Amino acid sequence: MKFPRNARIFRGQLDAAPIASVFFLLVIFVMLGTMVYTPGVRVPIELPESPDASAPNALPGTDRPTISIALDAEGQFYLENQRVSENALTNRLQQLAEKSPQPLTLVVLADKHVSEEMLVHLAQLSRGAGIQELLLATLPRAFSSNPPKPPSP
């Protein structure tokens, strides 16, 4: 069976106006997409680098259950992705410590511009709530200044 073929090769001029209008619509959608409100607030926290990742016990860890608290440069506390006041933080830490069957470890994600005074204050709050172990989160160094030495025979 033969089908009639009436498809012909386009030999006319291509009009640029429809292509330009589609391009401008795409640009408008991209620009409006960046202005859409995203719920939540992004808190920029720059973790400090660890001193030397090749040293033994340089990057400690724990096998206990952990609670993460973020501390920004202005001294605001963040627990479970929510900004909390000092009193609410203490109450919540006490609740979590009482519920946990094992001792908890507090992992502090502190900005590198946070003062030692704030870190000590947070440690005192956590000890008052019943959490005895505290670890500071750090970024590992990208490259070690001293390459590891091979073991001697």
Short mmCIF file of C-alpha atoms in Angstrom, two decimals:
data_model
loop_
_atom_site.label_atom_id
_atom_site.label_comp_id
_atom_site.label_asym_id
_atom_site.label_seq_id
_atom_site.Cartn_x
_atom_site.Cartn_y
_atom_site.Cartn_z
CA MET A 1 0.00 0.00 0.00
CA LYS A 2 1.30 3.37 -0.96
CA PHE A 3 0.72 6.42 1.18
CA PRO A 4 0.69 9.77 -0.48
CA ARG A 5 3.73 11.83 0.42
CA ASN A 6 3.16 15.51 0.68
CA ALA A 7 6.03 16.35 3.03
CA ARG A 8 8.37 18.79 1.40
CA ILE A 9 11.72 20.18 2.42
CA PHE A 10 11.41 23.67 3.93
CA ARG A 11 13.18 26.13 1.72
CA GLY A 12 11.74 29.39 3.00
CA GLN A 13 13.19 31.89 5.45
CA LEU A 14 13.16 31.09 9.19
CA ASP A 15 11.52 33.81 11.25
CA ALA A 16 13.49 34.80 14.38
CA ALA A 17 10.61 36.51 16.21
CA PRO A 18 9.00 33.31 17.63
CA ILE A 19 12.38 31.98 18.76
CA ALA A 20 13.23 35.28 20.47
CA SER A 21 9.86 35.39 22.24
CA VAL A 22 10.33 31.85 23.61
CA PHE A 23 13.84 32.79 24.76
CA PHE A 24 12.57 35.88 26.59
CA LEU A 25 9.82 33.84 28.24
CA LEU A 26 12.45 31.40 29.52
CA VAL A 27 14.52 34.27 30.90
CA ILE A 28 11.48 35.70 32.68
CA PHE A 29 10.62 32.31 34.24
CA VAL A 30 14.18 31.85 35.48
CA MET A 31 14.25 35.35 36.99
CA LEU A 32 10.89 34.87 38.71
CA GLY A 33 11.96 31.45 39.98
CA THR A 34 14.88 32.97 41.86
CA MET A 35 12.58 35.44 43.60
CA VAL A 36 10.19 32.80 44.94
CA TYR A 37 10.13 32.69 48.73
CA THR A 38 11.70 29.58 50.18
CA PRO A 39 10.52 28.76 53.69
CA GLY A 40 13.18 28.67 56.35
CA VAL A 41 16.30 30.71 56.84
CA ARG A 42 19.70 29.62 55.70
CA VAL A 43 22.28 30.31 58.37
CA PRO A 44 25.81 30.50 57.01
CA ILE A 45 28.14 28.65 59.37
CA GLU A 46 31.82 28.33 58.54
CA LEU A 47 33.31 25.45 60.46
CA PRO A 48 36.97 25.80 61.47
CA GLU A 49 39.57 23.50 59.92
CA SER A 50 41.04 20.74 62.01
CA PRO A 51 44.68 21.33 63.00
CA ASP A 52 46.20 18.12 61.61
CA ALA A 53 44.11 15.22 60.39
CA SER A 54 47.07 12.82 60.26
CA ALA A 55 47.74 13.01 64.01
CA PRO A 56 46.23 10.25 66.13
CA ASN A 57 42.98 11.29 67.83
CA ALA A 58 42.88 14.46 65.71
CA LEU A 59 39.34 13.84 64.52
CA PRO A 60 37.52 12.10 67.38
CA GLY A 61 34.15 10.49 66.96
CA THR A 62 31.69 8.71 69.16
CA ASP A 63 29.61 5.57 69.17
CA ARG A 64 26.94 7.12 71.37
CA PRO A 65 23.74 8.80 70.19
CA THR A 66 24.34 12.43 69.30
CA ILE A 67 22.49 15.74 69.32
CA SER A 68 23.66 18.46 66.94
CA ILE A 69 23.54 22.12 67.88
CA ALA A 70 24.59 24.91 65.56
CA LEU A 71 25.99 28.17 66.90
CA ASP A 72 26.32 31.09 64.52
CA ALA A 73 28.65 34.08 64.69
CA GLU A 74 26.01 36.21 66.47
CA GLY A 75 25.66 33.66 69.27
CA GLN A 76 22.26 32.25 68.23
CA PHE A 77 21.55 28.59 69.04
CA TYR A 78 19.94 26.25 66.49
CA LEU A 79 18.53 22.89 67.53
CA GLU A 80 16.68 20.62 65.07
CA ASN A 81 16.92 23.32 62.37
CA GLN A 82 15.07 25.84 64.54
CA ARG A 83 16.43 28.89 66.31
CA VAL A 84 15.93 28.44 70.04
CA SER A 85 16.49 30.64 73.05
CA GLU A 86 18.86 29.67 75.83
CA ASN A 87 16.05 28.60 78.19
CA ALA A 88 14.28 26.55 75.52
CA LEU A 89 17.61 24.93 74.60
CA THR A 90 18.27 23.92 78.20
CA ASN A 91 14.76 22.49 78.58
CA ARG A 92 14.96 20.58 75.30
CA LEU A 93 18.40 19.16 76.14
CA GLN A 94 17.10 17.97 79.51
CA GLN A 95 14.15 16.27 77.82
CA LEU A 96 16.38 14.56 75.27
CA ALA A 97 18.87 13.44 77.94
CA GLU A 98 16.08 11.95 80.06
CA LYS A 99 14.53 10.09 77.12
CA SER A 100 17.78 8.56 75.92
CA PRO A 101 18.70 5.14 77.32
CA GLN A 102 22.42 5.82 76.68
CA PRO A 103 24.46 8.90 77.55
CA LEU A 104 24.23 11.50 74.80
CA THR A 105 27.04 13.33 73.03
CA LEU A 106 26.56 16.94 72.01
CA VAL A 107 28.04 17.79 68.60
CA VAL A 108 28.57 21.53 68.29
CA LEU A 109 28.61 23.00 64.79
CA ALA A 110 30.10 26.35 65.77
CA ASP A 111 31.07 29.08 63.35
CA LYS A 112 34.78 29.78 63.37
CA HIS A 113 34.09 33.33 64.55
CA VAL A 114 32.31 32.20 67.73
CA SER A 115 34.15 33.19 70.89
CA GLU A 116 35.48 30.64 73.35
CA GLU A 117 33.26 32.24 75.97
CA MET A 118 30.15 31.17 74.01
CA LEU A 119 31.50 27.63 73.61
CA VAL A 120 32.20 27.36 77.34
CA HIS A 121 28.74 28.72 78.08
CA LEU A 122 27.18 26.10 75.78
CA ALA A 123 29.24 23.37 77.47
CA GLN A 124 27.97 24.52 80.87
CA LEU A 125 24.38 24.50 79.61
CA SER A 126 24.75 20.97 78.27
CA ARG A 127 26.35 19.68 81.48
CA GLY A 128 23.53 21.23 83.49
CA ALA A 129 21.09 19.37 81.23
CA GLY A 130 22.82 16.04 81.84
CA ILE A 131 25.00 15.74 78.73
CA GLN A 132 28.61 15.13 79.72
CA GLU A 133 30.42 14.68 76.38
CA LEU A 134 30.82 17.51 73.88
CA LEU A 135 32.52 17.38 70.47
CA LEU A 136 33.32 20.33 68.21
CA ALA A 137 32.69 19.72 64.52
CA THR A 138 35.55 20.74 62.23
CA LEU A 139 36.35 20.51 58.55
CA PRO A 140 39.24 18.23 57.61
CA ARG A 141 42.17 19.91 55.91
CA ALA A 142 42.21 19.59 52.16
CA PHE A 143 45.92 18.76 52.11
CA SER A 144 48.17 17.81 54.97
CA SER A 145 51.27 19.98 55.39
CA ASN A 146 53.26 16.96 56.59
CA PRO A 147 52.80 13.86 54.46
CA PRO A 148 52.45 10.65 56.49
CA LYS A 149 55.68 8.75 56.92
CA PRO A 150 55.78 5.17 55.72
CA PRO A 151 56.23 2.59 58.47
CA SER A 152 59.81 1.59 59.03
CA PRO A 153 60.65 -2.13 58.61
#
